[in-house]
Short mmCIF file of C-alpha atoms in Angstrom, two decimals:
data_model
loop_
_atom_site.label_atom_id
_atom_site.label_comp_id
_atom_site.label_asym_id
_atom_site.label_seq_id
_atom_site.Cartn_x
_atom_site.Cartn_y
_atom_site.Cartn_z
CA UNK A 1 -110.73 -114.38 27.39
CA UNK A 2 -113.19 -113.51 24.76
CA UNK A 3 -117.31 -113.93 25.61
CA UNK A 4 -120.11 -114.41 23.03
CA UNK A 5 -123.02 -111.94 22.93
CA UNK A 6 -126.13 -113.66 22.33
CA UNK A 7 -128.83 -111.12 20.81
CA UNK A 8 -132.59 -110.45 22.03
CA UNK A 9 -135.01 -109.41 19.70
CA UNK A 10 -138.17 -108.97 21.13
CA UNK A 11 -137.87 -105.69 22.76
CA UNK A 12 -135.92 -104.37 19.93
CA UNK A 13 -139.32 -104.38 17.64
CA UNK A 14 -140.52 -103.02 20.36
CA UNK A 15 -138.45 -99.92 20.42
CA UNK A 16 -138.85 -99.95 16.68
CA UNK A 17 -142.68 -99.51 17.73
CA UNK A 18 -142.08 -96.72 19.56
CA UNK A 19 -139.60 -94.79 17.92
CA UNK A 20 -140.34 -95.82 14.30
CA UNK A 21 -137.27 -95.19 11.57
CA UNK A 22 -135.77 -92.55 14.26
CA UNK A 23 -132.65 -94.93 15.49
CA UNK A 24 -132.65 -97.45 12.75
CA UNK A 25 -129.06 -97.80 12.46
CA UNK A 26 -128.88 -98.62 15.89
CA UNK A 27 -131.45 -101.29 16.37
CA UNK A 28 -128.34 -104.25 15.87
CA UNK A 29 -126.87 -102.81 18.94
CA UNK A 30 -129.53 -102.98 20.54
CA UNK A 31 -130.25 -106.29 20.55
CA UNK A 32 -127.00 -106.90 21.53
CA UNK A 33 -127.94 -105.08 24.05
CA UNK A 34 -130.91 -106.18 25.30
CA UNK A 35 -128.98 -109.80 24.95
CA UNK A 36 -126.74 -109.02 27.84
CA UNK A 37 -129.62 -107.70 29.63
CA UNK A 38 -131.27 -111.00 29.12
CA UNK A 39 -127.87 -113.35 29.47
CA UNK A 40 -126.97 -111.32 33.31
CA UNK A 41 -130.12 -110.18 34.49
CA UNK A 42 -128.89 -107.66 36.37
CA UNK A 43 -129.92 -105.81 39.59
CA UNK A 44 -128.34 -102.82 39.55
CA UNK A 45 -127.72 -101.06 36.50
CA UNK A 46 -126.08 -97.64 35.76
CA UNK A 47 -126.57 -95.50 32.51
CA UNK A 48 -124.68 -92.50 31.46
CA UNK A 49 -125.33 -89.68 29.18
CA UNK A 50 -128.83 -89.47 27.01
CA UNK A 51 -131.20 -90.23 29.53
CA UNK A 52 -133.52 -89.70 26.16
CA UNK A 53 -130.98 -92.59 23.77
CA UNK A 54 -132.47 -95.32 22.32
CA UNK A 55 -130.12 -97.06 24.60
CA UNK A 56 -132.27 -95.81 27.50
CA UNK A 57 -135.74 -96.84 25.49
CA UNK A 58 -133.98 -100.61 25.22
CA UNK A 59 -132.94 -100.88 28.54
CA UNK A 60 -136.76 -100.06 29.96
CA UNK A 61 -138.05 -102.47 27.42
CA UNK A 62 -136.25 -105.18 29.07
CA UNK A 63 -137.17 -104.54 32.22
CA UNK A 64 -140.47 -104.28 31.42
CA UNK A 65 -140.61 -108.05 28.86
CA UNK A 66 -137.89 -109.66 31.54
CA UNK A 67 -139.90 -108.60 34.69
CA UNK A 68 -136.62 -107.44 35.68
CA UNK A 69 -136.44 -106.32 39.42
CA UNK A 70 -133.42 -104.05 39.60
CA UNK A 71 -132.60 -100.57 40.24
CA UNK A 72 -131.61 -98.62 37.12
CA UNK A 73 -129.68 -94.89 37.99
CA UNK A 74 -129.86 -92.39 34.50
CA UNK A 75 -126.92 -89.88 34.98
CA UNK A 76 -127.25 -86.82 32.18
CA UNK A 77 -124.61 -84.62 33.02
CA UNK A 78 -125.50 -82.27 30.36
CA UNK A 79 -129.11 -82.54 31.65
CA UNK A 80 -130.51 -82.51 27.74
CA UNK A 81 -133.29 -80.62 27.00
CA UNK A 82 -136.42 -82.38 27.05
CA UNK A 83 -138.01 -83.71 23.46
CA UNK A 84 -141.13 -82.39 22.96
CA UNK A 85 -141.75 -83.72 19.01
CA UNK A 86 -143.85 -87.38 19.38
CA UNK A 87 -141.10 -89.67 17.64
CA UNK A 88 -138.87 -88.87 20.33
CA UNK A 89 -138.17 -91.00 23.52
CA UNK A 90 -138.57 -88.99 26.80
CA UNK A 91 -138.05 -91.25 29.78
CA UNK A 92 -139.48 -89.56 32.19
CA UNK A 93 -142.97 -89.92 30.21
CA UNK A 94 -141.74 -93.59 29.71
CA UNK A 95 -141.17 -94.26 33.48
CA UNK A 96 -145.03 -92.74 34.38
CA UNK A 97 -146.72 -94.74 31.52
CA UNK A 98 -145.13 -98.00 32.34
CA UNK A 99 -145.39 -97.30 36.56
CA UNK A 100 -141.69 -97.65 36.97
CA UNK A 101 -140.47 -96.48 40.34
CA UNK A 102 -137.04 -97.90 40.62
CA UNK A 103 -135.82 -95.41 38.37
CA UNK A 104 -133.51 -92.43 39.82
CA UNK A 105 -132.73 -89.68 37.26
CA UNK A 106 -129.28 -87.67 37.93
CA UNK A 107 -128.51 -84.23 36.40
CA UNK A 108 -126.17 -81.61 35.47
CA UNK A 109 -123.39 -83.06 37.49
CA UNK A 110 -120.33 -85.40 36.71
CA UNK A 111 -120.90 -89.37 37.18
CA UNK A 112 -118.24 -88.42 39.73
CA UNK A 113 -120.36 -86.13 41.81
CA UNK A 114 -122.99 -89.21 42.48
CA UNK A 115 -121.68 -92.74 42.97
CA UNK A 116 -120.76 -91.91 46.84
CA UNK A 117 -124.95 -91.53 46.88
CA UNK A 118 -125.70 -94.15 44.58
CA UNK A 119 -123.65 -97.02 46.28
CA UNK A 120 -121.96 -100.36 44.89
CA UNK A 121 -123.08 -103.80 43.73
CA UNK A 122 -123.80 -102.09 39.94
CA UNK A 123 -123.99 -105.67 37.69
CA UNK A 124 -124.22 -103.46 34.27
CA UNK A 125 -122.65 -99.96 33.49
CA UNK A 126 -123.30 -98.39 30.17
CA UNK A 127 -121.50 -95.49 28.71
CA UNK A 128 -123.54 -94.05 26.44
CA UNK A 129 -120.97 -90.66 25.56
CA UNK A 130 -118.62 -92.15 23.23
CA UNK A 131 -118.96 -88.59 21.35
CA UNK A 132 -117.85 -86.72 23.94
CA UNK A 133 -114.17 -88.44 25.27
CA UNK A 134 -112.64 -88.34 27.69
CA UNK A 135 -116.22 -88.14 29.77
CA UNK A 136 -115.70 -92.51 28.27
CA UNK A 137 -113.11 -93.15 30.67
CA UNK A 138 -113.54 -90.95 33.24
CA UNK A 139 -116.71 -92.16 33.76
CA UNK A 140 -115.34 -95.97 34.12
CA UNK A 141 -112.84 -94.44 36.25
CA UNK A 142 -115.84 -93.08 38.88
CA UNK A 143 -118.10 -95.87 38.01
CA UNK A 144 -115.22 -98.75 38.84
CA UNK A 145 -114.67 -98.76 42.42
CA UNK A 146 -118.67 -99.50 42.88
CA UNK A 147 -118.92 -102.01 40.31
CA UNK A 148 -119.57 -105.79 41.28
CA UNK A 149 -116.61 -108.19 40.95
CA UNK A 150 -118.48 -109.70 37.46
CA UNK A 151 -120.13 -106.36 36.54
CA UNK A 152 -120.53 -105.88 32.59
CA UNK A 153 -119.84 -102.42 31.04
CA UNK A 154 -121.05 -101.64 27.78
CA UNK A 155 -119.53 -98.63 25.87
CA UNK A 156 -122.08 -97.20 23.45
CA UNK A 157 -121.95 -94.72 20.43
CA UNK A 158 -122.04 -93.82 16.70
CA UNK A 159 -119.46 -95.68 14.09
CA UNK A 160 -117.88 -92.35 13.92
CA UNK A 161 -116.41 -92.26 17.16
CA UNK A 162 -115.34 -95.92 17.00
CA UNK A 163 -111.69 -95.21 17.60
CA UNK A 164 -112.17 -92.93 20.55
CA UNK A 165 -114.59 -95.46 22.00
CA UNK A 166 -111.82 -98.34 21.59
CA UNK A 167 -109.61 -97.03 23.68
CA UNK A 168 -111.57 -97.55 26.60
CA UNK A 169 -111.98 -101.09 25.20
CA UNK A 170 -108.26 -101.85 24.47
CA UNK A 171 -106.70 -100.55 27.77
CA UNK A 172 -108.63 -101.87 30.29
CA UNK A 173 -107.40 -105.45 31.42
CA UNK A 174 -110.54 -107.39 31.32
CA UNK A 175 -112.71 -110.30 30.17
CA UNK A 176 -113.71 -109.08 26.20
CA UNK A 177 -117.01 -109.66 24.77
CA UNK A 178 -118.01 -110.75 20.96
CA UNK A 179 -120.96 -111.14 18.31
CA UNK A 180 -122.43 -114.52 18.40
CA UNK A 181 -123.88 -116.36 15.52
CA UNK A 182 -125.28 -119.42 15.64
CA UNK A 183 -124.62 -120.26 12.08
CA UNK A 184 -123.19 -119.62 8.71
CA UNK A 185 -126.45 -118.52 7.23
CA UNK A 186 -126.29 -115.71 9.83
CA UNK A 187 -122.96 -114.49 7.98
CA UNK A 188 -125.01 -111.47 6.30
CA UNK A 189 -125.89 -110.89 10.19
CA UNK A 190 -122.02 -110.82 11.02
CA UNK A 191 -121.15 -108.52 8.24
CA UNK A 192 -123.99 -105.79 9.32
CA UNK A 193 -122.71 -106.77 12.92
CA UNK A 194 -118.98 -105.35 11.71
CA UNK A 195 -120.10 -102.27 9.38
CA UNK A 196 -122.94 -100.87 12.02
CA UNK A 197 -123.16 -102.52 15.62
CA UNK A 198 -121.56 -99.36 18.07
CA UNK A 199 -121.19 -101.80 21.14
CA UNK A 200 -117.88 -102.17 22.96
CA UNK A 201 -118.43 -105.11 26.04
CA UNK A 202 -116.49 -106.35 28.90
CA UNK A 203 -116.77 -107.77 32.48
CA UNK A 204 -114.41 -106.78 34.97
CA UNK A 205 -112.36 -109.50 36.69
CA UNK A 206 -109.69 -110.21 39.22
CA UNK A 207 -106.78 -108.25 37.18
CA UNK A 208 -109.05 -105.02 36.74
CA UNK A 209 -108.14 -103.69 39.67
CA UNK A 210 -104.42 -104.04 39.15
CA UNK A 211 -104.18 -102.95 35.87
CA UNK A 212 -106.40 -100.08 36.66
CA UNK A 213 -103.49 -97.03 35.91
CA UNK A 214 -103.57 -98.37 32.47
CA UNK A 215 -107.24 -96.72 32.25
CA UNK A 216 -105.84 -93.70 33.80
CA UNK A 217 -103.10 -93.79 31.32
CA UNK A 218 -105.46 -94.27 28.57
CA UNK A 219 -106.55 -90.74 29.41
CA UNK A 220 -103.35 -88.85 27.60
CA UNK A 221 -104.98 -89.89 23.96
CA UNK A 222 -106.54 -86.92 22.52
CA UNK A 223 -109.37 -85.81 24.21
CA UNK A 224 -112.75 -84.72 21.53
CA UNK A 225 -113.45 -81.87 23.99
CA UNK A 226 -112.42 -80.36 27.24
CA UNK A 227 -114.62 -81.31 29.98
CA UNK A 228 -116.23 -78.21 32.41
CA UNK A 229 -114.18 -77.07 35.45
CA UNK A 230 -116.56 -78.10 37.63
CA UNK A 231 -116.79 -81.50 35.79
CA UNK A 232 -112.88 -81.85 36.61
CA UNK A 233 -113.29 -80.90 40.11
CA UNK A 234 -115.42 -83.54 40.52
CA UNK A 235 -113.45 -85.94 39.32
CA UNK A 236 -110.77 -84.79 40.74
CA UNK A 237 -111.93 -85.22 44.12
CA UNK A 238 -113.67 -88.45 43.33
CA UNK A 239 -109.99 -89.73 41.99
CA UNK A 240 -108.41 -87.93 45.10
CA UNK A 241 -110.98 -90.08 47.83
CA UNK A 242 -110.60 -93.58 45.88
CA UNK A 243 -107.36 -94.13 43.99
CA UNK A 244 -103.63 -94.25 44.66
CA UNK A 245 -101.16 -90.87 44.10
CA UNK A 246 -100.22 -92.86 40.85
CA UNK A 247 -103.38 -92.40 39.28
CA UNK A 248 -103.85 -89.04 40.72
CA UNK A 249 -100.77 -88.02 38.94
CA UNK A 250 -102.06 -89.56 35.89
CA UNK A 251 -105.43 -87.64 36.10
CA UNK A 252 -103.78 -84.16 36.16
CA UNK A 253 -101.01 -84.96 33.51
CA UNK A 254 -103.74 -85.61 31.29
CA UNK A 255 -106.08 -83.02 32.34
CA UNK A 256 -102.17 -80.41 32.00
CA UNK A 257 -101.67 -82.14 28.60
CA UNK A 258 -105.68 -81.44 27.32
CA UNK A 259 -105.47 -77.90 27.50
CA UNK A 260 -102.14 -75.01 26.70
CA UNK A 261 -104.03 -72.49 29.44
CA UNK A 262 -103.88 -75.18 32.48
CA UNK A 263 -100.45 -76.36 31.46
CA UNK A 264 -99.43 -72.85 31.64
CA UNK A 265 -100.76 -72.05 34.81
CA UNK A 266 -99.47 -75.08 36.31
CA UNK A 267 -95.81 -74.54 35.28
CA UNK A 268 -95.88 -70.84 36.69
CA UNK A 269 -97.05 -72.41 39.83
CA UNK A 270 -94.06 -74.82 40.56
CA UNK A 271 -91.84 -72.13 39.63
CA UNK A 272 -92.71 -68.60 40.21
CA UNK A 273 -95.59 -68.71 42.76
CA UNK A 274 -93.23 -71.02 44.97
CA UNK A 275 -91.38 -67.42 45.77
CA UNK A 276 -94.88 -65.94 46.77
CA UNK A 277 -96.50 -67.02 49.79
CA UNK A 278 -99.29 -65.05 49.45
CA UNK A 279 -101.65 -65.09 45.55
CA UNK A 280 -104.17 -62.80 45.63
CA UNK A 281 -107.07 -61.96 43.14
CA UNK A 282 -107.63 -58.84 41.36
CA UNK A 283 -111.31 -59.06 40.84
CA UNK A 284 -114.17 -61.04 41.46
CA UNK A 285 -117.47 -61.62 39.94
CA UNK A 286 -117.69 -64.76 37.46
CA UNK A 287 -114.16 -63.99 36.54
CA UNK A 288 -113.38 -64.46 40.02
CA UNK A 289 -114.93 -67.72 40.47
CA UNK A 290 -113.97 -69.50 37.61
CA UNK A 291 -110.59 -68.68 38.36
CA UNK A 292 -110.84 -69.91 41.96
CA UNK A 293 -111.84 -73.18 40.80
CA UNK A 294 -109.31 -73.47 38.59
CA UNK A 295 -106.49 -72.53 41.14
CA UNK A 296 -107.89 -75.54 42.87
CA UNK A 297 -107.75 -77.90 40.42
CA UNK A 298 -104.13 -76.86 39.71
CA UNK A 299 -103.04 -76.51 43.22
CA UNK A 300 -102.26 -72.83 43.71
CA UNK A 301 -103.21 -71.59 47.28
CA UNK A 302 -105.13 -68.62 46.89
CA UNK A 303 -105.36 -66.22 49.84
CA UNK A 304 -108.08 -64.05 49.05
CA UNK A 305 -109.58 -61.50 46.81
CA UNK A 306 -108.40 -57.68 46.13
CA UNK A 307 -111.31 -54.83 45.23
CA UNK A 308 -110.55 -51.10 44.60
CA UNK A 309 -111.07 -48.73 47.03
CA UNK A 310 -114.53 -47.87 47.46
CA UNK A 311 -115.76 -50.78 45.18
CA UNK A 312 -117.50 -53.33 47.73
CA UNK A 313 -118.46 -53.78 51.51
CA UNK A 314 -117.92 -57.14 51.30
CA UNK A 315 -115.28 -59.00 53.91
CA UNK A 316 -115.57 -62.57 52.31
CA UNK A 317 -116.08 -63.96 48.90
CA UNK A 318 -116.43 -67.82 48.05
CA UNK A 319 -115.18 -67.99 51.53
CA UNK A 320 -112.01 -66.01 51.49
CA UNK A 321 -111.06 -62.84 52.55
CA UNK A 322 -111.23 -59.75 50.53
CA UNK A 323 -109.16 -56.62 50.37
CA UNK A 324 -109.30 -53.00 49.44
CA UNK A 325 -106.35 -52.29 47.56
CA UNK A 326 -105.12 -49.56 49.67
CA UNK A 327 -105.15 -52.04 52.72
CA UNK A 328 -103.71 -54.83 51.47
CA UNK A 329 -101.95 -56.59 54.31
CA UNK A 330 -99.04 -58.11 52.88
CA UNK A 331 -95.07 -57.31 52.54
CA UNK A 332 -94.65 -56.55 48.14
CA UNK A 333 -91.89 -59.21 47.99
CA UNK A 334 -94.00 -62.11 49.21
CA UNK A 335 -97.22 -61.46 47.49
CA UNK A 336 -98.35 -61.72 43.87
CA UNK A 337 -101.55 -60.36 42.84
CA UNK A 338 -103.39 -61.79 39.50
CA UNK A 339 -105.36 -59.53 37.44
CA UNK A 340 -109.03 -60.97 37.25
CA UNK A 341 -110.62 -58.11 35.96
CA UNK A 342 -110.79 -56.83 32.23
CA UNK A 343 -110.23 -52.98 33.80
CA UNK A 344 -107.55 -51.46 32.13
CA UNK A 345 -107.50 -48.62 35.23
CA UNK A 346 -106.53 -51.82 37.47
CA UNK A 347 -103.71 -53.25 35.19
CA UNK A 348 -102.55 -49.00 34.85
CA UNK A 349 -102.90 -49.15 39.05
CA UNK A 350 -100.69 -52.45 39.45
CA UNK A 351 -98.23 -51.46 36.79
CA UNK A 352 -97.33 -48.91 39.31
CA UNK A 353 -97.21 -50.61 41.98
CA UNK A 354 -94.44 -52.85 43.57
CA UNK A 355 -96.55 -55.75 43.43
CA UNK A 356 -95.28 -58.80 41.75
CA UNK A 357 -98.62 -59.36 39.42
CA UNK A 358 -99.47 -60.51 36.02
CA UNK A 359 -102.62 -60.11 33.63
CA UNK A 360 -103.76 -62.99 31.92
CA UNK A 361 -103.81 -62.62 27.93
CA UNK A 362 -107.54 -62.71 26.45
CA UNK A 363 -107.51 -66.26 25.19
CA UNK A 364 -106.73 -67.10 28.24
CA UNK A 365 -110.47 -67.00 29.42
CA UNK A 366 -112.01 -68.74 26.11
CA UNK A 367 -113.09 -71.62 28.32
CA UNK A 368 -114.59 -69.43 30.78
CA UNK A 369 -116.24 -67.38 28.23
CA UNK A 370 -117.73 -70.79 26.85
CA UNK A 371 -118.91 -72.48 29.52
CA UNK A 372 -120.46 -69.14 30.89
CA UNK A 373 -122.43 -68.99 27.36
CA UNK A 374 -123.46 -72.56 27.87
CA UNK A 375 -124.55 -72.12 31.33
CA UNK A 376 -125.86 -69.38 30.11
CA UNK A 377 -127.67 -71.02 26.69
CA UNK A 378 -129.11 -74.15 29.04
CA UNK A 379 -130.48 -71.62 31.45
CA UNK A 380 -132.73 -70.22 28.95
CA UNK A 381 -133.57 -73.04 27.11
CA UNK A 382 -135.47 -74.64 29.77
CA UNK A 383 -137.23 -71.55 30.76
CA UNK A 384 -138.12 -71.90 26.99
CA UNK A 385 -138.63 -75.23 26.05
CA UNK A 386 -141.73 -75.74 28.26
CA UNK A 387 -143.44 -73.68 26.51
CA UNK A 388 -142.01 -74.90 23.17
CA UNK A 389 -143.55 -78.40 24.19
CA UNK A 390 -146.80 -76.62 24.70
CA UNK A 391 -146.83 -75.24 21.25
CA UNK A 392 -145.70 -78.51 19.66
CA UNK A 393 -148.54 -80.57 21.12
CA UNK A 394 -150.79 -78.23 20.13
CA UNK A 395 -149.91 -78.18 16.64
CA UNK A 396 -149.91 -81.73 16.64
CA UNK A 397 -153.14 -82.07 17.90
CA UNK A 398 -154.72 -79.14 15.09
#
């Protein structure tokens, strides 16, 4: 079944006020937008990604020309730096100058991480990442089991991504949403509808929830980037607490079929590391961590942590035991040992040995390396940016 969208202007011009020539080639999808908004009134609406979008601007614009009373949840997992240049929407000055307090503002963490807390009943959930797939889907996938029976989800984002955005769209089994136009002088309308509007609409039904591992499959098209470890985790467990072992197995085949390094790992887990009862880590640290977290993911039972002699005081680390080499308590035939640490005096010490062990190659830890430099990058930037926002408004004011 295919639905009309019937567009609102108003609060588009609006926006246009506010933002000036910033998001022009957005505006048409906005008033589609802001049409829904207007059509379904809801109550209880979710947005993800760019708490700062022009889809955020339209959505508080509406609210404020409908006299909307609903709750309205902003998830950022990136947590964006703040704008601090004056044709640039920043909500949270938006939500103080128009006295909004239904607003809730969620950071850093997956959609995932936040629905338990947020609750069900959501009438309208917009996706507002179509750059960044798969965080499209697996956003509907932690959004879904909250939604309300009619709930509306728009899928936002630039022309560019139109394909990856689609697939959302196509494989989910659900009522399907269109440009209305009243009439055939508005064909010029339809035309700039096809070329620029970015919005992909539907409303859950009756058959969602059936067809739901279609979604799930969905995930095993190429994904634009690789989602944090701790982003999967969160998933993972959200997909773990409210879906079936058939869309479980669908999550980690596609998360296995994303990246060469998991994949890897996971195939010397069903077959070597079923000989080894006990898996113990070479290292700590950051290293240490990350690698935890990703034996986790994977499903490798890790038993604890080895140190060289001498090197740390420490009895537990991210809650598991750790060894001095020397005192390791384990028979060499049950136990292998991975090499965390970039030593070489530890890989010379284990070559030795009569552990079973294994050193990962370098490339192995490119993801770590680059979400540690993120981390990392975001950590200074808002130490910085405060300031920076200082500076700018003082320019602006000379």
């Amino acid at each position: 079944m295919v639905r009309l969208i019937e567009k609102f202007d108003e609060p588009v011009r609006a926006i246009k006020t506010l933002l000036g020539d910033s998001y022009e080639k957005e505006y048409s999808a906005l008033s589609s937008l802001c049409g829904l908004i207007q059509t379904y009134r809801p109550r209880k609406i979710i947005k993800v990604g760019g708490r700062n979008s022009s889809a955020t601007a339209a959505v508080l614009c509406c609210m404020e020309r409908l006299q909307l009373p609903c709750q309205l949840a902003v998830v950022d997992s990136y947590d964006a730096v703040p704008p601090y240049t004056k044709d640039v929407f920043d909500l949270e000055r938006e939500l103080k100058r128009r006295n909004i307090e239904t607003c809730r503002i969620f950071r850093k963490r997956a959609l995932a991480s936040f629905m338990d807390e947020m609750g069900g009943d959501v009438d309208l959930l917009i996706l507002d990442a179509a750059e960044t797939a798969p965080y499209d889907v697996l956003d509907f996938i932690a959004a879904f089991p909250y939604l309300a029976s009619n709930a509306i989800v728009v899928h936002c984002g630039s022309r560019s991504s139109r394909s990856y955005k689609d697939i959302l769209f196509q494989n989910v089994t659900a009522d399907k949403f269109s440009a209305h136009f009243s009439s055939c002088e508005d064909l010029q309308d339809y035309i700039r509808f096809i070329i620029t509007d970015t919005l992909s609409v539907f409303q859950v039904n009756r058959n969602t929830s059936q067809h739901i591992p279609d979604v799930f499959a969905a995930l095993r098209f190429p994904w634009q980037c690789i989602p944090t470890l701790e982003h999967l985790l969160e998933y993972k467990k959200f997909i773990d607490a409210h879906y079936d072992a058939l869309c479980q197995k669908l999550y980690m085949q596609a998360v296995l079929a994303a990246d060469p390094n998991k994949k890897m790992l996971k195939a010397m887990a069903d077959t070597l590391l079923k000989t080894f009862p006990q898996v113990l880590l070479y290292g700590k640290g950051k290293r240490g961590s990350y690698f935890l977290k990703l034996a986790s993911l994977i499903g490798i039972p890790i038993t604890g942590f080895v140190v060289s002699d001498g090197r740390s005081s420490e009895r537990l680390y991210e809650n598991l035991p750790v060894y001095s080499y020397s005192e390791i308590p384990f028979p060499f035939n049950n136990t292998f040992i991975f090499q965390i640490s970039a030593a070489e005096e530890i890989g010379q010490r284990l070559q030795k040995s009569k552990f079973h062990w294994m050193n990962l190659p370098d490339n192995f830890w490119d993801d770590f390396a680059r979400e540690d430099y993120l981390f990392t990058m975001m950590s200074y930037l808002e130490n910085v940016f405060p300031m920076a926002s200082i500076w700018a408004k003082e320019g602006l004011n000379r």
